[in-house]
mmCIF file of C-alpha atoms and ligand atoms in Angstrom:
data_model
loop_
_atom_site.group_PDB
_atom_site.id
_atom_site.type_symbol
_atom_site.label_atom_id
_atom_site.label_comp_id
_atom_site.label_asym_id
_atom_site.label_seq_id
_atom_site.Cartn_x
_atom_site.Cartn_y
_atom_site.Cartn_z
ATOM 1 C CA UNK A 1241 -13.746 26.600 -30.533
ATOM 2 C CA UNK A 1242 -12.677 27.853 -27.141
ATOM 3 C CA UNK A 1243 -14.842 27.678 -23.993
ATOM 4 C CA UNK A 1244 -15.033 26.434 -20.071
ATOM 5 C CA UNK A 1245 -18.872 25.133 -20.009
ATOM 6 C CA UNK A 1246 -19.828 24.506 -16.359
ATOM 7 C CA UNK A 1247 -22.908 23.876 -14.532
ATOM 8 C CA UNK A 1248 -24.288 25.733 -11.581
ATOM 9 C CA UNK A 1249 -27.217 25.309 -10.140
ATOM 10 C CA UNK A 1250 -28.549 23.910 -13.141
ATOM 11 C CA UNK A 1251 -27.706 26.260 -14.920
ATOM 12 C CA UNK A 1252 -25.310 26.764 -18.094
ATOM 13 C CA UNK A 1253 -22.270 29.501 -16.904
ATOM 14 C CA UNK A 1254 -18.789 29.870 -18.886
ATOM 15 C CA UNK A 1255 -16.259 29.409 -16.074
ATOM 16 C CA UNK A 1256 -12.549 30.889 -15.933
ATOM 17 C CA UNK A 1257 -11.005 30.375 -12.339
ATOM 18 C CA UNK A 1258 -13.747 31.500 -10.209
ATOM 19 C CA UNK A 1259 -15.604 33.739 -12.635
ATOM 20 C CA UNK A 1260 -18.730 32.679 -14.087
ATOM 21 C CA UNK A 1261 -20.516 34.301 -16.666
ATOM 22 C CA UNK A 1262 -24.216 33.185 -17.246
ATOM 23 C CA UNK A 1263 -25.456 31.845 -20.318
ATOM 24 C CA UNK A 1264 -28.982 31.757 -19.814
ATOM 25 C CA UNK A 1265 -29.310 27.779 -21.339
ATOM 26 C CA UNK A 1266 -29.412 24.277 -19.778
ATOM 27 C CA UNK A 1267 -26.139 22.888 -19.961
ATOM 28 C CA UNK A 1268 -27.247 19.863 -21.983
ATOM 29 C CA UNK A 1269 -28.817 22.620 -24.290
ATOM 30 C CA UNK A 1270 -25.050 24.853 -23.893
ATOM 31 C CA UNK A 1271 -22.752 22.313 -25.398
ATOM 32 C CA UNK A 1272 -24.797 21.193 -28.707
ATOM 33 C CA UNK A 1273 -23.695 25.093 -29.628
ATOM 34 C CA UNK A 1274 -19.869 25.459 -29.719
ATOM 35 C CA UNK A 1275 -20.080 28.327 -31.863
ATOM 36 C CA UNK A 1276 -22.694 30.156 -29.521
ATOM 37 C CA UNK A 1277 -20.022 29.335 -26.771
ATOM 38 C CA UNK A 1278 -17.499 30.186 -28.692
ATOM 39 C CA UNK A 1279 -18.292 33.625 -29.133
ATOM 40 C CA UNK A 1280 -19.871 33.740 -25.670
ATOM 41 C CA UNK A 1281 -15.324 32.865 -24.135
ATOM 42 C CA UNK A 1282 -14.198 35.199 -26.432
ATOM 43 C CA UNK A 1283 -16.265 38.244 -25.740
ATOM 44 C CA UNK A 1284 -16.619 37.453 -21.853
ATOM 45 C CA UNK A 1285 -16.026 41.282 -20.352
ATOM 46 C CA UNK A 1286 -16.691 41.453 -16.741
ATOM 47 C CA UNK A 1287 -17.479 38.156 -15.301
ATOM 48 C CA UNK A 1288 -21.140 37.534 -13.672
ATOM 49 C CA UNK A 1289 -19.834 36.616 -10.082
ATOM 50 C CA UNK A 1290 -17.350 34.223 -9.003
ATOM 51 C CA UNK A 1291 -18.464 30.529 -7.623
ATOM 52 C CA UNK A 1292 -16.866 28.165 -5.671
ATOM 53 C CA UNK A 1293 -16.527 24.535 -6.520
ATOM 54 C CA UNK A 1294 -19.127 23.151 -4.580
ATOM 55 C CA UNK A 1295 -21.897 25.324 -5.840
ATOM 56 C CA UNK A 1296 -21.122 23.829 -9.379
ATOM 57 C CA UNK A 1297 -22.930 20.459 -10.843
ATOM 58 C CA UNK A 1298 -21.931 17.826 -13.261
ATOM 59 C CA UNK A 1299 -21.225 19.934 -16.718
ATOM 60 C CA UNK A 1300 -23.250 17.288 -18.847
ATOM 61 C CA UNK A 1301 -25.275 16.648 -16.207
ATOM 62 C CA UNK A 1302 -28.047 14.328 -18.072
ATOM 63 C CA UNK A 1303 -26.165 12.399 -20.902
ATOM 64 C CA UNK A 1304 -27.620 9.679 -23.048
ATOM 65 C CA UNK A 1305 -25.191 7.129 -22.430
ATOM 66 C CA UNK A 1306 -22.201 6.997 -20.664
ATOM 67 C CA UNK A 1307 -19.387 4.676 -21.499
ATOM 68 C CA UNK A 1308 -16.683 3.323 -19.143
ATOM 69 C CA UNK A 1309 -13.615 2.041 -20.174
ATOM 70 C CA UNK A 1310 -11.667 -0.677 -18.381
ATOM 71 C CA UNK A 1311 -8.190 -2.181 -18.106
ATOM 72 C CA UNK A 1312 -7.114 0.607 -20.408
ATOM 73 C CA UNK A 1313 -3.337 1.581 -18.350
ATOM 74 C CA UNK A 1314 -0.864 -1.091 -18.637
ATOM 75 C CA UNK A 1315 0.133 -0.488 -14.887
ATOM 76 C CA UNK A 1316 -3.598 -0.294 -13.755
ATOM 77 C CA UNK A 1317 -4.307 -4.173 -15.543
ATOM 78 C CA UNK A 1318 -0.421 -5.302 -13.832
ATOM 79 C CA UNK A 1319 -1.691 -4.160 -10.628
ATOM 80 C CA UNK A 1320 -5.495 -5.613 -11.133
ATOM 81 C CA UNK A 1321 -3.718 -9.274 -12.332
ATOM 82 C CA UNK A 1322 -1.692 -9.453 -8.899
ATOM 83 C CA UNK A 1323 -5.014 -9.387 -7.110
ATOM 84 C CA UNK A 1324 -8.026 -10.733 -9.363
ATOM 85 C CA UNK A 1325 -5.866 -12.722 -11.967
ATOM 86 C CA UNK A 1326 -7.928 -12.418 -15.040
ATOM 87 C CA UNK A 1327 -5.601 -14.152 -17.628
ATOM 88 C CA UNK A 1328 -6.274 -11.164 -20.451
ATOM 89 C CA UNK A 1329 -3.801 -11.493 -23.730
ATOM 90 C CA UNK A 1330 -3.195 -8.915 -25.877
ATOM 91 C CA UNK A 1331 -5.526 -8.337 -28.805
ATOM 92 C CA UNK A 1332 -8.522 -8.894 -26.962
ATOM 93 C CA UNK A 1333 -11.966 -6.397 -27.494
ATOM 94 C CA UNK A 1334 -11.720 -3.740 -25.382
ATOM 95 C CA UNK A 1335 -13.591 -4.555 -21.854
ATOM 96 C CA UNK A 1336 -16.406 -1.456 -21.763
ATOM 97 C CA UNK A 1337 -19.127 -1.084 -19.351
ATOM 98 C CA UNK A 1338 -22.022 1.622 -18.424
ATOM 99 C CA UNK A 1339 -21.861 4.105 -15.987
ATOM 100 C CA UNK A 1340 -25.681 4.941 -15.353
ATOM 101 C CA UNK A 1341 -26.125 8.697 -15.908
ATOM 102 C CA UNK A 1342 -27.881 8.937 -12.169
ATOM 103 C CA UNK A 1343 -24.610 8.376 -10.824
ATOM 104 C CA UNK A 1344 -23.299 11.653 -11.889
ATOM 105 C CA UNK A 1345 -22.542 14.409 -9.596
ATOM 106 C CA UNK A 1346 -20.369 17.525 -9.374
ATOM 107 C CA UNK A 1347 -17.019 18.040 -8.575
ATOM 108 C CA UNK A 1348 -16.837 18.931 -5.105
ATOM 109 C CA UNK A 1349 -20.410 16.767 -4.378
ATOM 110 C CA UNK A 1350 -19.994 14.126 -1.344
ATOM 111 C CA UNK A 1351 -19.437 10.646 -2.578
ATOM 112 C CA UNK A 1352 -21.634 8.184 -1.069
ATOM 113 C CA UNK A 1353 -19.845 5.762 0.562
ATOM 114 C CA UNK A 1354 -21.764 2.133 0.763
ATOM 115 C CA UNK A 1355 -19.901 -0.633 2.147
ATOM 116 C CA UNK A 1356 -16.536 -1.330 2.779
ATOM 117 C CA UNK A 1357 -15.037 -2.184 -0.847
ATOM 118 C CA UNK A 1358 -15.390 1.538 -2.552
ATOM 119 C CA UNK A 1359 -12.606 2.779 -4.813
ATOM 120 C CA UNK A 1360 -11.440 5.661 -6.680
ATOM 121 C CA UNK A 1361 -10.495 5.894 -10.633
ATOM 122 C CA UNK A 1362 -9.369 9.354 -11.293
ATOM 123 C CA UNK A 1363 -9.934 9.271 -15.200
ATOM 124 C CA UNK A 1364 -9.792 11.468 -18.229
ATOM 125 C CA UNK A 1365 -13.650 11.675 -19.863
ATOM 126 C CA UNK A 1366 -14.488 12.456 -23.402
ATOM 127 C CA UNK A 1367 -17.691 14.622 -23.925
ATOM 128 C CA UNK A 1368 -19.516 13.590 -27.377
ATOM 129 C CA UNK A 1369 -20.458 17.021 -29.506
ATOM 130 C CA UNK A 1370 -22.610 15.567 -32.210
ATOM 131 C CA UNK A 1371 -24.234 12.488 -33.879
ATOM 132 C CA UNK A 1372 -21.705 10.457 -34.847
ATOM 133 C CA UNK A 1373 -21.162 7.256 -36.086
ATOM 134 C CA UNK A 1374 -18.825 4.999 -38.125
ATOM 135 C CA UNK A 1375 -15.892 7.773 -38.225
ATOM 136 C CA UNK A 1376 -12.684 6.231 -38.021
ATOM 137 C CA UNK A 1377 -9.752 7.623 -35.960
ATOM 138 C CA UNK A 1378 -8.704 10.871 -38.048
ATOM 139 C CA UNK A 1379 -12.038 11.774 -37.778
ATOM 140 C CA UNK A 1380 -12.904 11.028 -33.875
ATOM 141 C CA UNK A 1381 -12.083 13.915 -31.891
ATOM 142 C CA UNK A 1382 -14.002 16.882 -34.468
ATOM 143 C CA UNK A 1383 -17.090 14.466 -32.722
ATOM 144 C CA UNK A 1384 -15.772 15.520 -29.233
ATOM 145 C CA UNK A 1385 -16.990 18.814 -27.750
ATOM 146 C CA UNK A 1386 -14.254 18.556 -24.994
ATOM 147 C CA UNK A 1387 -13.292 17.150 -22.132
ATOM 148 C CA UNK A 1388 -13.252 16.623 -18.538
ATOM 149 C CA UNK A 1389 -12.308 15.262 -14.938
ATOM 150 C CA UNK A 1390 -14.109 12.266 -13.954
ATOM 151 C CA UNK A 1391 -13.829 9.433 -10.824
ATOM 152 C CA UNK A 1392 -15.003 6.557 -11.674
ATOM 153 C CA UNK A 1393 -16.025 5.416 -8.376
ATOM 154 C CA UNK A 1394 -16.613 2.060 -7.661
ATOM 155 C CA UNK A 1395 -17.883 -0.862 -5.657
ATOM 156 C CA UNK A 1396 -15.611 -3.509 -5.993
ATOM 157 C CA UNK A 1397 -17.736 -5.969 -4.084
ATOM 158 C CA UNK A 1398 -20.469 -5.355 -5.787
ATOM 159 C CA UNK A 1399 -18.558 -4.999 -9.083
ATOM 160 C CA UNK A 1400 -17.136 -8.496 -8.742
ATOM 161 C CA UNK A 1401 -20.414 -10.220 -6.920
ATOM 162 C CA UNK A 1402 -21.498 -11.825 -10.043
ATOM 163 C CA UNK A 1403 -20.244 -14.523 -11.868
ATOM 164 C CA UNK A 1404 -19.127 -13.654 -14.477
ATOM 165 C CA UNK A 1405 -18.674 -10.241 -12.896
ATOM 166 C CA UNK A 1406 -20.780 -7.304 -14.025
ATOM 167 C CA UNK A 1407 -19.269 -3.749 -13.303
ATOM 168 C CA UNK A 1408 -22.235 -1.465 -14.430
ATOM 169 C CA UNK A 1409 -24.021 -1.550 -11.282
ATOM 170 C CA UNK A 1410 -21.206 -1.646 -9.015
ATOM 171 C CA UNK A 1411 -20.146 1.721 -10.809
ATOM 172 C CA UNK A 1412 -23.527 3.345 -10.861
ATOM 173 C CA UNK A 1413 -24.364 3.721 -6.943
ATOM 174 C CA UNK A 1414 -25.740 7.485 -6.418
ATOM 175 C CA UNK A 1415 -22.986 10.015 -6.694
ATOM 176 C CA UNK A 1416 -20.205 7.501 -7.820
ATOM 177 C CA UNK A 1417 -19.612 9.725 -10.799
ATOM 178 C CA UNK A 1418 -18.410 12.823 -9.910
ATOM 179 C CA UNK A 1419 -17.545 14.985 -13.050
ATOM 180 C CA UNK A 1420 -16.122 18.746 -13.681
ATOM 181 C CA UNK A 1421 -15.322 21.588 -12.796
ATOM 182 C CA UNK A 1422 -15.898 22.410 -16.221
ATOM 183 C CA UNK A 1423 -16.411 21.044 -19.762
ATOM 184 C CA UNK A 1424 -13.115 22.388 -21.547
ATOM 185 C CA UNK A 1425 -12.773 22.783 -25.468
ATOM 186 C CA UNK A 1426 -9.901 20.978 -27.000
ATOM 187 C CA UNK A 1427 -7.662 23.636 -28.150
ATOM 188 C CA UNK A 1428 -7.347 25.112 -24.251
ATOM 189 C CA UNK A 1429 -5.270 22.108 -23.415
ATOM 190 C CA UNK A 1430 -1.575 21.729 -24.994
ATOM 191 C CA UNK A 1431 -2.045 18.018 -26.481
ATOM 192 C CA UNK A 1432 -5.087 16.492 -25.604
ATOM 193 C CA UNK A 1433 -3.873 13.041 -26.063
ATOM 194 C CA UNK A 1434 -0.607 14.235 -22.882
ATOM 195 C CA UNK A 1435 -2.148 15.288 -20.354
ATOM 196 C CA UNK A 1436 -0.781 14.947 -16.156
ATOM 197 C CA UNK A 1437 -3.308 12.681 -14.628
ATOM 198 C CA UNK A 1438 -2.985 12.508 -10.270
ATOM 199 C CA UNK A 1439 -5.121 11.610 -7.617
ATOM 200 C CA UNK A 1440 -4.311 12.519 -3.750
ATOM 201 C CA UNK A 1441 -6.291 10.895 -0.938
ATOM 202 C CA UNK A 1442 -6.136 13.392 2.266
ATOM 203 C CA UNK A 1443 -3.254 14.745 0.311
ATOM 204 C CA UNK A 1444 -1.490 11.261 -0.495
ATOM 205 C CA UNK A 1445 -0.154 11.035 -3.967
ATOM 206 C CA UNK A 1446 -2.048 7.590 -5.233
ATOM 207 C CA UNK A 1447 -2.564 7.921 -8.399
ATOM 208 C CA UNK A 1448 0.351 9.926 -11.591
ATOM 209 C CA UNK A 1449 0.060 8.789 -14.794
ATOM 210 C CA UNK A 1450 -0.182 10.903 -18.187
ATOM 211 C CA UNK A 1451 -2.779 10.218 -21.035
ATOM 212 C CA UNK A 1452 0.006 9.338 -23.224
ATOM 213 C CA UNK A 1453 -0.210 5.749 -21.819
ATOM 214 C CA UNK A 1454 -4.113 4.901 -22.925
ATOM 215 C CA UNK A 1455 -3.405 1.732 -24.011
ATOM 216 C CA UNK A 1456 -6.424 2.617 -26.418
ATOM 217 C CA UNK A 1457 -6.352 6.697 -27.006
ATOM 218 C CA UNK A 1458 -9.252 8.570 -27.222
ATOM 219 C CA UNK A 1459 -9.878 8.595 -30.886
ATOM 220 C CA UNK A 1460 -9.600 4.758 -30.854
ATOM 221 C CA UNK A 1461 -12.980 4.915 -28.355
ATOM 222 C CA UNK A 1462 -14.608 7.209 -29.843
ATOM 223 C CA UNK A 1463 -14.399 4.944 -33.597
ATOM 224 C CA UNK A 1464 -14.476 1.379 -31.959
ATOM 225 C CA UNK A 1465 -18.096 2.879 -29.943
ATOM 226 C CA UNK A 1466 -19.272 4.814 -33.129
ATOM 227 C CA UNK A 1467 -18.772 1.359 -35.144
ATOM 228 C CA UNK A 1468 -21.504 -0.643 -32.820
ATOM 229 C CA UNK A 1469 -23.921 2.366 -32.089
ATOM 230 C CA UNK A 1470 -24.851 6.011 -32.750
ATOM 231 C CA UNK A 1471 -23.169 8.155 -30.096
ATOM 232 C CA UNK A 1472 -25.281 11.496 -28.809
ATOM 233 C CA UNK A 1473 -24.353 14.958 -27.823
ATOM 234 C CA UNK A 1474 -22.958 14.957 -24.486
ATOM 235 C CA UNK A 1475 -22.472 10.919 -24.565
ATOM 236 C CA UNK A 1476 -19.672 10.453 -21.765
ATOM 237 C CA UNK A 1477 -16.636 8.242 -22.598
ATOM 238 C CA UNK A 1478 -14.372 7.521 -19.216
ATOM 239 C CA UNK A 1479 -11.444 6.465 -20.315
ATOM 240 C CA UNK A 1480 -9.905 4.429 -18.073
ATOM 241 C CA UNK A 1481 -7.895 5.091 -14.836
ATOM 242 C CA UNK A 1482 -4.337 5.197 -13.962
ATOM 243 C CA UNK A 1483 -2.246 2.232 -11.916
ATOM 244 C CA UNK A 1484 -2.677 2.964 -8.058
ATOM 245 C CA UNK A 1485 -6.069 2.313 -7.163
ATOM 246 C CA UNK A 1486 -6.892 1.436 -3.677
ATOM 247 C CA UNK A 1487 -8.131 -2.098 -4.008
ATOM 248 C CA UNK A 1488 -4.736 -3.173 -5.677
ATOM 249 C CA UNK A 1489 -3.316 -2.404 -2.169
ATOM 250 C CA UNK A 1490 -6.267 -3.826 0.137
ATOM 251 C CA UNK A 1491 -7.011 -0.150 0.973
ATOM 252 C CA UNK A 1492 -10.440 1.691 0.857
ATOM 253 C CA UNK A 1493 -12.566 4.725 0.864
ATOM 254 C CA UNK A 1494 -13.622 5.785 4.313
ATOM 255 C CA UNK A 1495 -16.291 8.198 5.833
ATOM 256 C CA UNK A 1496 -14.100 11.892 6.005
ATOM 257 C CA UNK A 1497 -11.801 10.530 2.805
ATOM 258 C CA UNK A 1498 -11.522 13.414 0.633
ATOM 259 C CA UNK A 1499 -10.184 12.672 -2.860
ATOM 260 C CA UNK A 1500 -8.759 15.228 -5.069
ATOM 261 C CA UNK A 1501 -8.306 14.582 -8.799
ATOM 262 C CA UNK A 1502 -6.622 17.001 -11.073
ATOM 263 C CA UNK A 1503 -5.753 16.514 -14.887
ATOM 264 C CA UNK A 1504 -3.317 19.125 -16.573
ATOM 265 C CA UNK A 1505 -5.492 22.027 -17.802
ATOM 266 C CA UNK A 1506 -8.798 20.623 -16.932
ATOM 267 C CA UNK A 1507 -8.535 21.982 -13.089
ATOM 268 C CA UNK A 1508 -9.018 19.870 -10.024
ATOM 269 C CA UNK A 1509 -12.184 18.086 -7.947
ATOM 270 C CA UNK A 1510 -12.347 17.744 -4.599
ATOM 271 C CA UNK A 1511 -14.711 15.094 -3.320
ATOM 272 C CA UNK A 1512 -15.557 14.256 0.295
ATOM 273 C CA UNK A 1513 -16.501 10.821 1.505
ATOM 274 C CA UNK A 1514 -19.268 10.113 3.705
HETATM 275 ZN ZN1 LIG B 853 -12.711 3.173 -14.482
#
């Protein structure tokens, strides 16, 4: 299956570069039929119109549940340890969190800056394509419909006011979950468990890992989540994020901030701070 599902205006469009082609579907209703999109990439002809990144929404802009992964690069937990020491040993259950689906916006949407503790993840995200549950790891990804940029903004203040520390809320303010540009099929990327991972802030290289280094790879999520409950269509899984986050170096997110994630063949987000 083959496709670029994107959102705009609401709306379900295929999405190559700046073309769009409409599909005449909510996008939530778009990605439970690969096969319809499928056909829909292959046959595209003369594009629609072309778009620009900040008329498009979230792709799976109303999702079920959505799943954060954390401490999942060995360089992001190093650099976490020199500033929050949280004595971790190897072996332990994986530390996952929610992500409220409210907090999702669109790749070029303004991120809502509250406080002076806000962060960026740039992190890989796994879209869910159908029911699935109990599969184990050779079956995981025919249960993803493809896959995505996501920033897994956060408030680390809030994210580490409770004891012990809660990070659902402090990762669910409005608009900390900017997603896109488009919901990409597995077969358009080269190796979907290597792919380039950056993030620039105001064109500072913070963030360059690959996916290669998931300490726990995709298909491990998608089994150890599928073993506890059912996971939905369009069910978000962020993955994780990369060593070189901001509070590991006493630095944050500021009003006129813009960060830009990219991941290799998924295309790039720019975000604005405010
Ligand atoms: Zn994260």
């Amino acid at each position: 299956m083959s496709f670029r599902l994107a959102n705009r205006a609401g709306q379900a469009v295929l999405l190559d570069g700046q073309d769009y082609w409409v599909l005449g579907s909510d996008p939530m209703d778009a990605l439970i039929r690969p096969q319809e999109l499928h056909d829909r990439w292959a046959g595209r002809g003369a594009p629609d119109g072309q778009v620009t990144l900040t008329e498009l929404g979230p792709p799976v802009p109303a999702p079920m549940q959505v799943f954060g992964y954390g401490l999942n690069y060995r360089d992001h937990i190093e650099e976490i340890d020199r500033v929050d020491p949280m004595g971790r040993t190897a072996g332990e259950a994986p530390v996952v969190f929610t992500k409220f689906p409210t907090c999702l916006v669109g790749p070029a949407a303004p991120v809502k800056l509250k406080g002076d503790h806000c962060d960026y993840e740039c992190e890989l995200v796994a879209v869910i394509g159908t029911e699935t549950r109990d599969v184990d790891e050779t079956e995981a990804w025919d249960r993803i419909a493809g896959l995505m940029i996501g920033q897994d903004i956060s408030d680390r203040a809030l994210q580490t006011a409770a004891t012990p520390p809660q990070f659902s809320l402090g990762k669910s303010r409005e608009s900390f979950g900017p997603t896109g540009p488009a919901l990409v099929s597995i077969d358009l990327v080269d190796n979907p468990d290597d792919l380039a991972i950056s993030c620039e802030i105001n064109g500072e290289l913070r963030q360059n890992s690959r996916t290669s280094f998931l300490m726990r790879p995709v298909a491990e999520m998608v089994a150890y989540l599928s073993s506890i409950l059912p996971l939905h269509p369009g069910d978000l899984i962020f993955t994780g994020t990369p060593g070189g986050v901001g509070h590991a170096q006493g630095i944050y997110l500021k009003p006129g901030d813009v960060i830009r994630s990219e991941i290799e063949g998924l295309g790039v987000m720019e975000n604005p701070c405010v």
